[in-house]
PDB file of C-alpha atoms in Angstrom:
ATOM      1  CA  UNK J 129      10.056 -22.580  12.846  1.00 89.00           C
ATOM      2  CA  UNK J 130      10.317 -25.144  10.270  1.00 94.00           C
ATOM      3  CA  UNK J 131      13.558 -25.049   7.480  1.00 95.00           C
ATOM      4  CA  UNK J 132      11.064 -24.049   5.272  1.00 96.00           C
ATOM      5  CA  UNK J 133      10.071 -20.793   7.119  1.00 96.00           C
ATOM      6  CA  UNK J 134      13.340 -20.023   7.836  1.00 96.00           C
ATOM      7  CA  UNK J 135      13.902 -19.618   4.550  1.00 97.00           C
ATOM      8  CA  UNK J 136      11.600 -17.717   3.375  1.00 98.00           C
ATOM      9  CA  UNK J 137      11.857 -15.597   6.157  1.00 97.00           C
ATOM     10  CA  UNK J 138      15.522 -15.023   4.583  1.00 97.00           C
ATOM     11  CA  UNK J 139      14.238 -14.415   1.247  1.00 98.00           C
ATOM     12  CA  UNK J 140      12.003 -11.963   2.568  1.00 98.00           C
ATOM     13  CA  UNK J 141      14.566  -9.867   4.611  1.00 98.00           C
ATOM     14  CA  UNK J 142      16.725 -10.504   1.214  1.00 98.00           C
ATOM     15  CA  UNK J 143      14.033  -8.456  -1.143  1.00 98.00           C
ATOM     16  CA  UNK J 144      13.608  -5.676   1.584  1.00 98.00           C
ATOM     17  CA  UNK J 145      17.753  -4.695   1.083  1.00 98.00           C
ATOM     18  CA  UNK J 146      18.430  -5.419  -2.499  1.00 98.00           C
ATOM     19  CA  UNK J 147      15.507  -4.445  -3.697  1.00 98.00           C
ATOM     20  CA  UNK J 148      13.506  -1.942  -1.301  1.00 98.00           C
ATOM     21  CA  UNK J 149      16.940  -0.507  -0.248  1.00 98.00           C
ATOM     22  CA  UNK J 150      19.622  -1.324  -3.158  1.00 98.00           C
ATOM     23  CA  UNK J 151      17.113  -1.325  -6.194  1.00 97.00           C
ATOM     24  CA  UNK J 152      18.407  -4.332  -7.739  1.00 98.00           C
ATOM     25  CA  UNK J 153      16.950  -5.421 -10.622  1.00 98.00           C
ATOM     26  CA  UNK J 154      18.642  -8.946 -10.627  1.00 98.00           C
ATOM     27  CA  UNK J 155      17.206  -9.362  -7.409  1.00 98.00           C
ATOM     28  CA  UNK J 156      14.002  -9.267  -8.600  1.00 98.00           C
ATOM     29  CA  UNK J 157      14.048 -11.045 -11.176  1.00 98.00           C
ATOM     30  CA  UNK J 158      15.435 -13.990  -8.925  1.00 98.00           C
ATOM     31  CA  UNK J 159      12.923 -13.488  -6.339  1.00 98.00           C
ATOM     32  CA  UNK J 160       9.918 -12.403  -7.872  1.00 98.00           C
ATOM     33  CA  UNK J 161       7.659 -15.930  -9.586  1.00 98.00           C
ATOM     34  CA  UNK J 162       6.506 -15.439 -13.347  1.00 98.00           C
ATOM     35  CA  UNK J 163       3.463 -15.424 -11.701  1.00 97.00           C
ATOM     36  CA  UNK J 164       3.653 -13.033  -9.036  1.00 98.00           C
ATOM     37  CA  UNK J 165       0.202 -11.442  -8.134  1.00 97.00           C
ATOM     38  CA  UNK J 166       0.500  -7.758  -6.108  1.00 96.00           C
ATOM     39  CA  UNK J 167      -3.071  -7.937  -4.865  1.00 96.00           C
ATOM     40  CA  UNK J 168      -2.256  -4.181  -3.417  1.00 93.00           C
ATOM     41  CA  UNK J 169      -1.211  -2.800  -7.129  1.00 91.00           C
ATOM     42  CA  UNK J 170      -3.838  -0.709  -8.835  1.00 87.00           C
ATOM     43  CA  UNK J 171      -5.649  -2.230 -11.772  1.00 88.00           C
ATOM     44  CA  UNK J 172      -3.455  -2.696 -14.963  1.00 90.00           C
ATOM     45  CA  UNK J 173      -0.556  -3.776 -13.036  1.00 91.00           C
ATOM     46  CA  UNK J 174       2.000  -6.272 -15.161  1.00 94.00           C
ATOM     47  CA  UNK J 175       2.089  -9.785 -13.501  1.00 95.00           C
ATOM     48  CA  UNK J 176       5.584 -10.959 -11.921  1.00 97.00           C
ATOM     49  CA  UNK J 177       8.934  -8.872 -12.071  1.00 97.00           C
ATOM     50  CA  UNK J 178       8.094  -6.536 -14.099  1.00 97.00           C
ATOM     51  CA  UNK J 179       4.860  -4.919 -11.754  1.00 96.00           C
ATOM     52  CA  UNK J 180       7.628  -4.699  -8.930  1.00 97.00           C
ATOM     53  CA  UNK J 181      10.244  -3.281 -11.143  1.00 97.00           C
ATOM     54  CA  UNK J 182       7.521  -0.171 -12.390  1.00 96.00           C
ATOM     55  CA  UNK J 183       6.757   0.651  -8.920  1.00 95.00           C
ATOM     56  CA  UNK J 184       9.833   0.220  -6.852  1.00 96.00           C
ATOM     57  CA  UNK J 185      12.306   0.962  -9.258  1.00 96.00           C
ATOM     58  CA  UNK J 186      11.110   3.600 -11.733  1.00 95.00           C
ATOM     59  CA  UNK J 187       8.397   5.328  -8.440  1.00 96.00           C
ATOM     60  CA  UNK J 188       9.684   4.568  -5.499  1.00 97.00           C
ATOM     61  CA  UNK J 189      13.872   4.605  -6.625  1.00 98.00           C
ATOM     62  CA  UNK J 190      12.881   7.797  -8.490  1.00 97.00           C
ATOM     63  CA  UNK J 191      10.948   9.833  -5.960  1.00 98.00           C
ATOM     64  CA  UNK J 192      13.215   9.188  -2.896  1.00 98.00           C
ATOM     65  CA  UNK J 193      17.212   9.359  -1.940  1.00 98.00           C
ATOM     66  CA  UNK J 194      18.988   7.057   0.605  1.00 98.00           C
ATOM     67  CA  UNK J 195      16.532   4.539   1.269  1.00 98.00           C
ATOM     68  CA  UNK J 196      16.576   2.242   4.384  1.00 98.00           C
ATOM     69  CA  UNK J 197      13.899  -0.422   5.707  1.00 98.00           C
ATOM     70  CA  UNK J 198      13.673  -0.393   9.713  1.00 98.00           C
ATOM     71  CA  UNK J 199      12.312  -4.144  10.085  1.00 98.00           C
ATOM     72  CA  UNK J 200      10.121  -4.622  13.446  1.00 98.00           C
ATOM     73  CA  UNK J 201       8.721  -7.491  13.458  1.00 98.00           C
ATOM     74  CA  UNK J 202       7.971 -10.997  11.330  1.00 98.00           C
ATOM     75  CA  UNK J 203       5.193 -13.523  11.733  1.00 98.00           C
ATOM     76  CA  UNK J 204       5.500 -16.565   9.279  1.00 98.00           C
ATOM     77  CA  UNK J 205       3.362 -19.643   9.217  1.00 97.00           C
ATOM     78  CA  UNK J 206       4.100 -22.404   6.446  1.00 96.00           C
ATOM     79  CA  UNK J 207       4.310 -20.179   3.147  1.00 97.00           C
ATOM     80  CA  UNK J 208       3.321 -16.640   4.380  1.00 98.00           C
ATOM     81  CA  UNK J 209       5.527 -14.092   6.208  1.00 98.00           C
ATOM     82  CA  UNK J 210       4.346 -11.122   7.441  1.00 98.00           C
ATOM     83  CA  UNK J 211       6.710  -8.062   8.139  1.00 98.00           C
ATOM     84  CA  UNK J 212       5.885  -4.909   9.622  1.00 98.00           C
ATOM     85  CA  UNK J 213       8.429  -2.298   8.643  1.00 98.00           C
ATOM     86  CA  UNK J 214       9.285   1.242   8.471  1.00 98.00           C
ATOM     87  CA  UNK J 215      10.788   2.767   4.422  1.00 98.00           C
ATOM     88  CA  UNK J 216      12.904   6.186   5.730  1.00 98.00           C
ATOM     89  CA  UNK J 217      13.744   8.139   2.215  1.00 98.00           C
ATOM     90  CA  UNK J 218      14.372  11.811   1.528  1.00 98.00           C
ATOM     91  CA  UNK J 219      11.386  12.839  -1.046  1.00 98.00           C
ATOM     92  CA  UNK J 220      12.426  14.749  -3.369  1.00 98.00           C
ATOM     93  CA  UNK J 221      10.232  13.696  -6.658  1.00 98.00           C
ATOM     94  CA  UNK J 222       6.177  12.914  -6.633  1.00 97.00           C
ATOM     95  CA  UNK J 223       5.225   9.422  -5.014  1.00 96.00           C
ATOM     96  CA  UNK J 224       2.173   8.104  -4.948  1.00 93.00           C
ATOM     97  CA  UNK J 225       0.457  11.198  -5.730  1.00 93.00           C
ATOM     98  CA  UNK J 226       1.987  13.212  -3.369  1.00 96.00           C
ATOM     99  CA  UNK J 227       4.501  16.196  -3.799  1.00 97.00           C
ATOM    100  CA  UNK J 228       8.281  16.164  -2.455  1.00 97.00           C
ATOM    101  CA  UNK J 229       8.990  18.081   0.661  1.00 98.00           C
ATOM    102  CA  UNK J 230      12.436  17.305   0.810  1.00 97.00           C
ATOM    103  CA  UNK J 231      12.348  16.327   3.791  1.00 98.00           C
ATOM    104  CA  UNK J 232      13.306  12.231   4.905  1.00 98.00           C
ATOM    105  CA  UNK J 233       9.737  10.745   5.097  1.00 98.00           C
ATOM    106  CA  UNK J 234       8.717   7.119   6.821  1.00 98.00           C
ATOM    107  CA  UNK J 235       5.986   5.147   5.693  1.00 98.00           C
ATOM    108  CA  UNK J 236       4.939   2.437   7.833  1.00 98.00           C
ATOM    109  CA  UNK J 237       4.087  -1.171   6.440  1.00 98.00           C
ATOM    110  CA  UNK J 238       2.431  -4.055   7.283  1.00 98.00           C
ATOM    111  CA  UNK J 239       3.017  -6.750   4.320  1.00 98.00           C
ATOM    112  CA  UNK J 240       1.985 -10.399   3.907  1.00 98.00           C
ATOM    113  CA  UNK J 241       4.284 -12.284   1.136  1.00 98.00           C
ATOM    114  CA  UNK J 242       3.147 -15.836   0.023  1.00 98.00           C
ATOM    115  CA  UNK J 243       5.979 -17.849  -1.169  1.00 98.00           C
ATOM    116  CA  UNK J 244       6.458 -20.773  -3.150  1.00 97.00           C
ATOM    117  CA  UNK J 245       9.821 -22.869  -4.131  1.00 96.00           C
ATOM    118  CA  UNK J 246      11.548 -20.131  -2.886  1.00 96.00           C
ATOM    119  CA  UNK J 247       9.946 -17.388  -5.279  1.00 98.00           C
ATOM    120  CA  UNK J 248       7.259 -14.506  -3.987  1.00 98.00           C
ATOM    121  CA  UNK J 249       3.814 -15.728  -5.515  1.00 98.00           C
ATOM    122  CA  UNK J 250       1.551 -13.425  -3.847  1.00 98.00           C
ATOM    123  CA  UNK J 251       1.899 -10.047  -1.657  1.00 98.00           C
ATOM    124  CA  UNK J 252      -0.818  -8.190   0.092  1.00 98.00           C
ATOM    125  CA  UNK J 253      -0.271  -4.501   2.106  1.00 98.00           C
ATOM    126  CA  UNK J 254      -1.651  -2.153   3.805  1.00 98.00           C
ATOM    127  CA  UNK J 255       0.691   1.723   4.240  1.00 97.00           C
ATOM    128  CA  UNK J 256       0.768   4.288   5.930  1.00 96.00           C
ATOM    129  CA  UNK J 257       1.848   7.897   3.970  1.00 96.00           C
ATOM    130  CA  UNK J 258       0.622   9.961   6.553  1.00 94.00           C
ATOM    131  CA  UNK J 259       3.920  11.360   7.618  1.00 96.00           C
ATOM    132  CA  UNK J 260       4.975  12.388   4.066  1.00 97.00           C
ATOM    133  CA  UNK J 261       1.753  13.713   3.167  1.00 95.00           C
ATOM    134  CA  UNK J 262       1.791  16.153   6.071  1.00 96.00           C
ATOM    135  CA  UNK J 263       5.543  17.173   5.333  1.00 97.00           C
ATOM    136  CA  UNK J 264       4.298  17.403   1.590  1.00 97.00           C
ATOM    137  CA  UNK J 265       1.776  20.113   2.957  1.00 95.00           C
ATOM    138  CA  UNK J 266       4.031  21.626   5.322  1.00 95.00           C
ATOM    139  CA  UNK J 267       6.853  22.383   2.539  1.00 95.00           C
ATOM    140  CA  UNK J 268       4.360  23.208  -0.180  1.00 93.00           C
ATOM    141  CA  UNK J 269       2.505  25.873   2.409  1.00 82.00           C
ATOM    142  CA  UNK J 270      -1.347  23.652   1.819  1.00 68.00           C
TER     143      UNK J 270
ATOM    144  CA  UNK F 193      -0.509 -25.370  14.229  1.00 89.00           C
ATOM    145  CA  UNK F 194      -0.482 -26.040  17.933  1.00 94.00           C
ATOM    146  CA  UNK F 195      -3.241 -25.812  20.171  1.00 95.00           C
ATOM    147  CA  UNK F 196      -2.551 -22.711  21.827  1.00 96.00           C
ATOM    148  CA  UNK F 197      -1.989 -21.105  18.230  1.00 96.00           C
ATOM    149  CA  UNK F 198      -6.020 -22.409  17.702  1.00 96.00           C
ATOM    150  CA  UNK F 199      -6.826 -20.942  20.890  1.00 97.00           C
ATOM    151  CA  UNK F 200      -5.160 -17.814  20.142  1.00 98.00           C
ATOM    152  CA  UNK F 201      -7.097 -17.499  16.545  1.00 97.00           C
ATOM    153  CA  UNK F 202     -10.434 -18.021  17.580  1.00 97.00           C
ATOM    154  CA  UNK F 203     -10.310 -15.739  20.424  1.00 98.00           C
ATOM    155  CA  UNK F 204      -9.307 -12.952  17.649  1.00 98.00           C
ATOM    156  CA  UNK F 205     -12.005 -14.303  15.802  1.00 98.00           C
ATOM    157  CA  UNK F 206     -14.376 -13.510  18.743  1.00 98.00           C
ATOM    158  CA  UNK F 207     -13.321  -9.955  18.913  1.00 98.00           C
ATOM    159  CA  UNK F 208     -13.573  -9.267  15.556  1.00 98.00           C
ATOM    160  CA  UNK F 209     -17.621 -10.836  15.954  1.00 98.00           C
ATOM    161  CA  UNK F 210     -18.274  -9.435  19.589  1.00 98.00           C
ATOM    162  CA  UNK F 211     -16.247  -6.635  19.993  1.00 98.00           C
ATOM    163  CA  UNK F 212     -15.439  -4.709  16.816  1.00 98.00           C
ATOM    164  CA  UNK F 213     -19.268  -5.775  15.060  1.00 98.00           C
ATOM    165  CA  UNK F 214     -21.475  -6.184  18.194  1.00 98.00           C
ATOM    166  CA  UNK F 215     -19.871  -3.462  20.228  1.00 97.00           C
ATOM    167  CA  UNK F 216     -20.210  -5.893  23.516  1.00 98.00           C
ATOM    168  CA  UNK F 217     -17.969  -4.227  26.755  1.00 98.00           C
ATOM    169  CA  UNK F 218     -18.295  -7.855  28.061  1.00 98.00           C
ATOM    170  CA  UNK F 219     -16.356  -9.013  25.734  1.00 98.00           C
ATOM    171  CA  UNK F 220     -13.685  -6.152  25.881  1.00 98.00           C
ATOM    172  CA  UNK F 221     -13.222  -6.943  29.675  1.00 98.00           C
ATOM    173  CA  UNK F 222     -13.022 -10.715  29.109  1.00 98.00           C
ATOM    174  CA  UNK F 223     -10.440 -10.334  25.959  1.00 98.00           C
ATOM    175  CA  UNK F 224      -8.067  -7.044  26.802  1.00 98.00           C
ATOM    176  CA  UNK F 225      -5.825  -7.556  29.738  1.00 98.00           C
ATOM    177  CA  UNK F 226      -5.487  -4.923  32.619  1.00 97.00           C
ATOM    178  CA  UNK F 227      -1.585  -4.572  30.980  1.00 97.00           C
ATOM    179  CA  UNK F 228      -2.568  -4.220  27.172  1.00 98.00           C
ATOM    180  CA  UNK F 229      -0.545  -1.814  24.661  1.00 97.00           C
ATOM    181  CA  UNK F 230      -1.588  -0.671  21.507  1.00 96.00           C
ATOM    182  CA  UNK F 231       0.863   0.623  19.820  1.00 96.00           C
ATOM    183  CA  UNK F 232      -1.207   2.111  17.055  1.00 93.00           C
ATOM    184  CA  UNK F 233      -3.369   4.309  19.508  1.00 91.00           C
ATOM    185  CA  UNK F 234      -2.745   8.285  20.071  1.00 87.00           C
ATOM    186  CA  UNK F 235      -0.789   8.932  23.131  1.00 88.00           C
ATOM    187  CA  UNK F 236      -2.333   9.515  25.936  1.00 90.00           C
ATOM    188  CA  UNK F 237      -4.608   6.315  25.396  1.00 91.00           C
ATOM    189  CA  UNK F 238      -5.844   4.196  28.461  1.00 94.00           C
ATOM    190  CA  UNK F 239      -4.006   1.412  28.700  1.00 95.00           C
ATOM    191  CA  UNK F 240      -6.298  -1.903  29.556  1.00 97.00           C
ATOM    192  CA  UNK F 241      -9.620  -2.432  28.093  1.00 97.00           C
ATOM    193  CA  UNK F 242     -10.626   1.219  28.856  1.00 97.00           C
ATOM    194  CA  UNK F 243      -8.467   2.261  25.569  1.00 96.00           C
ATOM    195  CA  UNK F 244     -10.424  -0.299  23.382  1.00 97.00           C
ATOM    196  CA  UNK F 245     -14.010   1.142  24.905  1.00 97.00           C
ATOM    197  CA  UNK F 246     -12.971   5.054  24.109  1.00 96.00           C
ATOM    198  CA  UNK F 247     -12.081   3.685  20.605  1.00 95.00           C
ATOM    199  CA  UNK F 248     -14.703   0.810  19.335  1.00 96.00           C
ATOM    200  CA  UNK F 249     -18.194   2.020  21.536  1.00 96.00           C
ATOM    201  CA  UNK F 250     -17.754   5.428  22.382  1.00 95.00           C
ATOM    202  CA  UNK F 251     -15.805   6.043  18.934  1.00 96.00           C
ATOM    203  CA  UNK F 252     -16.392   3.942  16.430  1.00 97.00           C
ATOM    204  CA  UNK F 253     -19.495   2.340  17.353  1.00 98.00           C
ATOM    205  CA  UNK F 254     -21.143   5.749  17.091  1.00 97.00           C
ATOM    206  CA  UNK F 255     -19.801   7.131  13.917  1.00 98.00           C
ATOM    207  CA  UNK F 256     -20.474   3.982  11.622  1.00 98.00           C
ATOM    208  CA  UNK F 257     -23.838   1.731  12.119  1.00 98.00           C
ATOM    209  CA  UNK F 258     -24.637  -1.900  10.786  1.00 98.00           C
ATOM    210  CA  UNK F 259     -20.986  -3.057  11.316  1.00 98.00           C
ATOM    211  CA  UNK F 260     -19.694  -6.291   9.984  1.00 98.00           C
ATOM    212  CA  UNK F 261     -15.651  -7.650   9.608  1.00 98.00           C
ATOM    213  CA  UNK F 262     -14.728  -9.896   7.091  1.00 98.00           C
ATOM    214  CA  UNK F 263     -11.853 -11.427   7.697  1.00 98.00           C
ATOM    215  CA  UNK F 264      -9.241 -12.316   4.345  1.00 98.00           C
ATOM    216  CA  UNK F 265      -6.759 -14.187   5.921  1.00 98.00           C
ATOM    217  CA  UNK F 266      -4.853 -14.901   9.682  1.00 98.00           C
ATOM    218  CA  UNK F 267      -1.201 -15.571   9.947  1.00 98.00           C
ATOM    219  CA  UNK F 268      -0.584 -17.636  13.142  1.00 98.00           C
ATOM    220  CA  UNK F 269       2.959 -18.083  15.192  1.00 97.00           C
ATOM    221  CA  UNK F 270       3.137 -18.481  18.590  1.00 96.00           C
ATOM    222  CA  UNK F 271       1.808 -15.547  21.213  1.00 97.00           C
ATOM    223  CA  UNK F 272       1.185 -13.634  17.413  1.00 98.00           C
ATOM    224  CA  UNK F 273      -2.125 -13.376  15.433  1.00 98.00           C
ATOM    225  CA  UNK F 274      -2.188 -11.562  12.210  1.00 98.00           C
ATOM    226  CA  UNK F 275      -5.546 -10.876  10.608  1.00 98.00           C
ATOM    227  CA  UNK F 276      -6.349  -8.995   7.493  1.00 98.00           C
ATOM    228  CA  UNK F 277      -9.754  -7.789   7.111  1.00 98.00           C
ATOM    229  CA  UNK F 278     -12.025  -5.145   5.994  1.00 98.00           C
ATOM    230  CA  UNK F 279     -14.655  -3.452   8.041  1.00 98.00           C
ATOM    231  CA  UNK F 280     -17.549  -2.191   6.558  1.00 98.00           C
ATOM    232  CA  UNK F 281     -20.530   0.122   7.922  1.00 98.00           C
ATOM    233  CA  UNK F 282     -22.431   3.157   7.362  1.00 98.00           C
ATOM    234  CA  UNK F 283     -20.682   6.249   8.595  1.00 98.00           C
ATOM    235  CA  UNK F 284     -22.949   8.540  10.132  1.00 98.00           C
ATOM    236  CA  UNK F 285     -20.821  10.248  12.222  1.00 98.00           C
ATOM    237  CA  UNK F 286     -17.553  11.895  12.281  1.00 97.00           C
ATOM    238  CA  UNK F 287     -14.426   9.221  12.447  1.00 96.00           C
ATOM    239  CA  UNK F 288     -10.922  10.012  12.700  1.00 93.00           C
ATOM    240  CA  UNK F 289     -11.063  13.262  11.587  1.00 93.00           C
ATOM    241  CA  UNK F 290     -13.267  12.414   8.751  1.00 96.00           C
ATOM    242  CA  UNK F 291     -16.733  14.056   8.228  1.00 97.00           C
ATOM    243  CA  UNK F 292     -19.622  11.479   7.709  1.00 97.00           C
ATOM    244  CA  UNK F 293     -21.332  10.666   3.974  1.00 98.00           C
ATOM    245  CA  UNK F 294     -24.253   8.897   4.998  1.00 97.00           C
ATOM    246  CA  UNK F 295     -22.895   6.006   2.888  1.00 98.00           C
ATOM    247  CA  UNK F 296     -21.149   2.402   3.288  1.00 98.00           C
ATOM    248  CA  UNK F 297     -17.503   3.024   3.815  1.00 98.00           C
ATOM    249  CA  UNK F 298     -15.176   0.275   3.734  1.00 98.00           C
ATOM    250  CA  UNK F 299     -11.601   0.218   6.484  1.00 98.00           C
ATOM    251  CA  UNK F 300      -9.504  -2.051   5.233  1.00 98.00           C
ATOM    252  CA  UNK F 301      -6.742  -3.469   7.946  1.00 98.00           C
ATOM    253  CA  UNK F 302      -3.441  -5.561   8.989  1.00 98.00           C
ATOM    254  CA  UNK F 303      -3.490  -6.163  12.899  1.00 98.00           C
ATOM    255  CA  UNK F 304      -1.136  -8.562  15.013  1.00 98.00           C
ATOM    256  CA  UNK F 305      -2.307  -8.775  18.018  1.00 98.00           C
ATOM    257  CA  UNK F 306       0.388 -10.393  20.795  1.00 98.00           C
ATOM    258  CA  UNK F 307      -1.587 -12.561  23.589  1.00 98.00           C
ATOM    259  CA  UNK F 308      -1.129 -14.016  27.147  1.00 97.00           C
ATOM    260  CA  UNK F 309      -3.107 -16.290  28.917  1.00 96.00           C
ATOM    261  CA  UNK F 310      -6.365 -16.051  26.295  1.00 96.00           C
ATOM    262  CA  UNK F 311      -6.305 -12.584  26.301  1.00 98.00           C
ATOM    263  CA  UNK F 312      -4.460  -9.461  24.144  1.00 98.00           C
ATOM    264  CA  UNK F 313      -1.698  -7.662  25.526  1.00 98.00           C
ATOM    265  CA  UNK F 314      -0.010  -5.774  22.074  1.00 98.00           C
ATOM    266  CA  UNK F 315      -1.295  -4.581  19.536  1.00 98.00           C
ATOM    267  CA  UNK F 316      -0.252  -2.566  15.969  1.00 98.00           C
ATOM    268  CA  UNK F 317      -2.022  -2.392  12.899  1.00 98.00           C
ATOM    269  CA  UNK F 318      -2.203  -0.208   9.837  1.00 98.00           C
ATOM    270  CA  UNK F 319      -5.463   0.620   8.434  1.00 97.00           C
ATOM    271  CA  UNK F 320      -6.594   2.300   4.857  1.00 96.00           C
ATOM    272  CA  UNK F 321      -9.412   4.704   5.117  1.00 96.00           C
ATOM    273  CA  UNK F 322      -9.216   5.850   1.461  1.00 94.00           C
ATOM    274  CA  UNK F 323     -12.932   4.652   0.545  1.00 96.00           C
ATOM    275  CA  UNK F 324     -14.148   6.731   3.919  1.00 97.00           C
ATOM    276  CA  UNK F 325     -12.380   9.931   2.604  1.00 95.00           C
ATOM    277  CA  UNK F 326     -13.327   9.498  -0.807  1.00 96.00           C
ATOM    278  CA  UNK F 327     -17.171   9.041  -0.214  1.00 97.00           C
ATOM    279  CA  UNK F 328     -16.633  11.930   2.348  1.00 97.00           C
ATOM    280  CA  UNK F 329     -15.117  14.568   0.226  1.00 95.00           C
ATOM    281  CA  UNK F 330     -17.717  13.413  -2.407  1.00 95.00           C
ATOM    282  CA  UNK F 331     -20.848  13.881  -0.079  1.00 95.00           C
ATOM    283  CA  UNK F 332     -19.612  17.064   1.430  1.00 93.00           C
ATOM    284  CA  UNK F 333     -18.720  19.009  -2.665  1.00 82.00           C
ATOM    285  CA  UNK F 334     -14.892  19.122  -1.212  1.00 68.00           C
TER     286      UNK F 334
END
């Protein structure tokens, strides 16, 4: 792995506990590029910090308690790192159009971050909510 | 990138072409090794190429028609391959749990596949198969 990767890889592990775990705001703004594109957000999505503040701080933050990132495994090649993860929270508000349970959920992640001068430019992913949507229908009796 | 690391990508490549869009076994015996995991099948699944046949011909292959894979982007390091892609047919037949609209459905995917000697040996991926359940619940009034 080149200095280069290595680095990113850090910056990458760095976002996933401030920002997924702690919910830093500086954080983002350090990490995130002006220019940031979430190619995953739905349409109408702000460019740069401010798209990853909406979701993770005033959705995700909001909708579930005691968040921690499981990280299984990277694969980085020049600017890209890939991570596939597990987010554990406890549900208790509406995320992502599904009900609270309660109950500590895990959604399963694979992500691919380009990066440039140190800064996320680009971030593509594909989740899996399956576990909290069938706790969501277990504790709501559907 | 290193030779093996081309080596690596183009036999995903081939997969994706023979396997996953032309539904060849050939190809499944010559690509999966006798020892290969996936991690993202139910349990019980065969391991070896047998788990890949119950899935792609006798599973997918016969619940969506016309395949074809486009493939976004591949991440590359070492024994890893990461491809994201989408898959797109016409499901005509029940698929994971989701009843059939007659209509081109769209499976949008992460994978990293691990490999040894030219062939795969891990797999994980997480797949979205919002478009399928959308034009399902449409065709069916649900």
């Amino acid at each position: 792995m080149t200095e280069q990767e290595e680095l990113n890889k850090a910056i990458v592990l760095r976002f996933n506990k401030e920002v997924l775990e702690n919910g830093s705001i500086d954080a983002i703004n350090e990490i995130i590029s002006p220019d940031f594109i979430n190619h995953t957000a739905p349409p109408g999505t702000p460019v740069g910090p401010q798209g990853i503040i909406d979701f993770t701080i005033n959705m995700m933050h909001k909708a579930l308690t005691g968040i921690s990132v499981q990280i299984h495994d990277q694969v980085i090649e020049n600017d890209k790192v890939v991570t596939r993860k597990t987010i554990y929270g406890t549900q208790v508000g509406s995320f992502m159009g599904v009900a609270p349970s309660g109950e500590q959920v895990a959604i399963n992640i694979i992500d691919i971050i380009t990066l440039k001068n140190g800064q996320y430019t680009e971030h593509w992913s594909i989740r899996d909510i399956q576990d909290m949507i069938d706790k969501s229908a277990k504790a709501n009796n559907r």
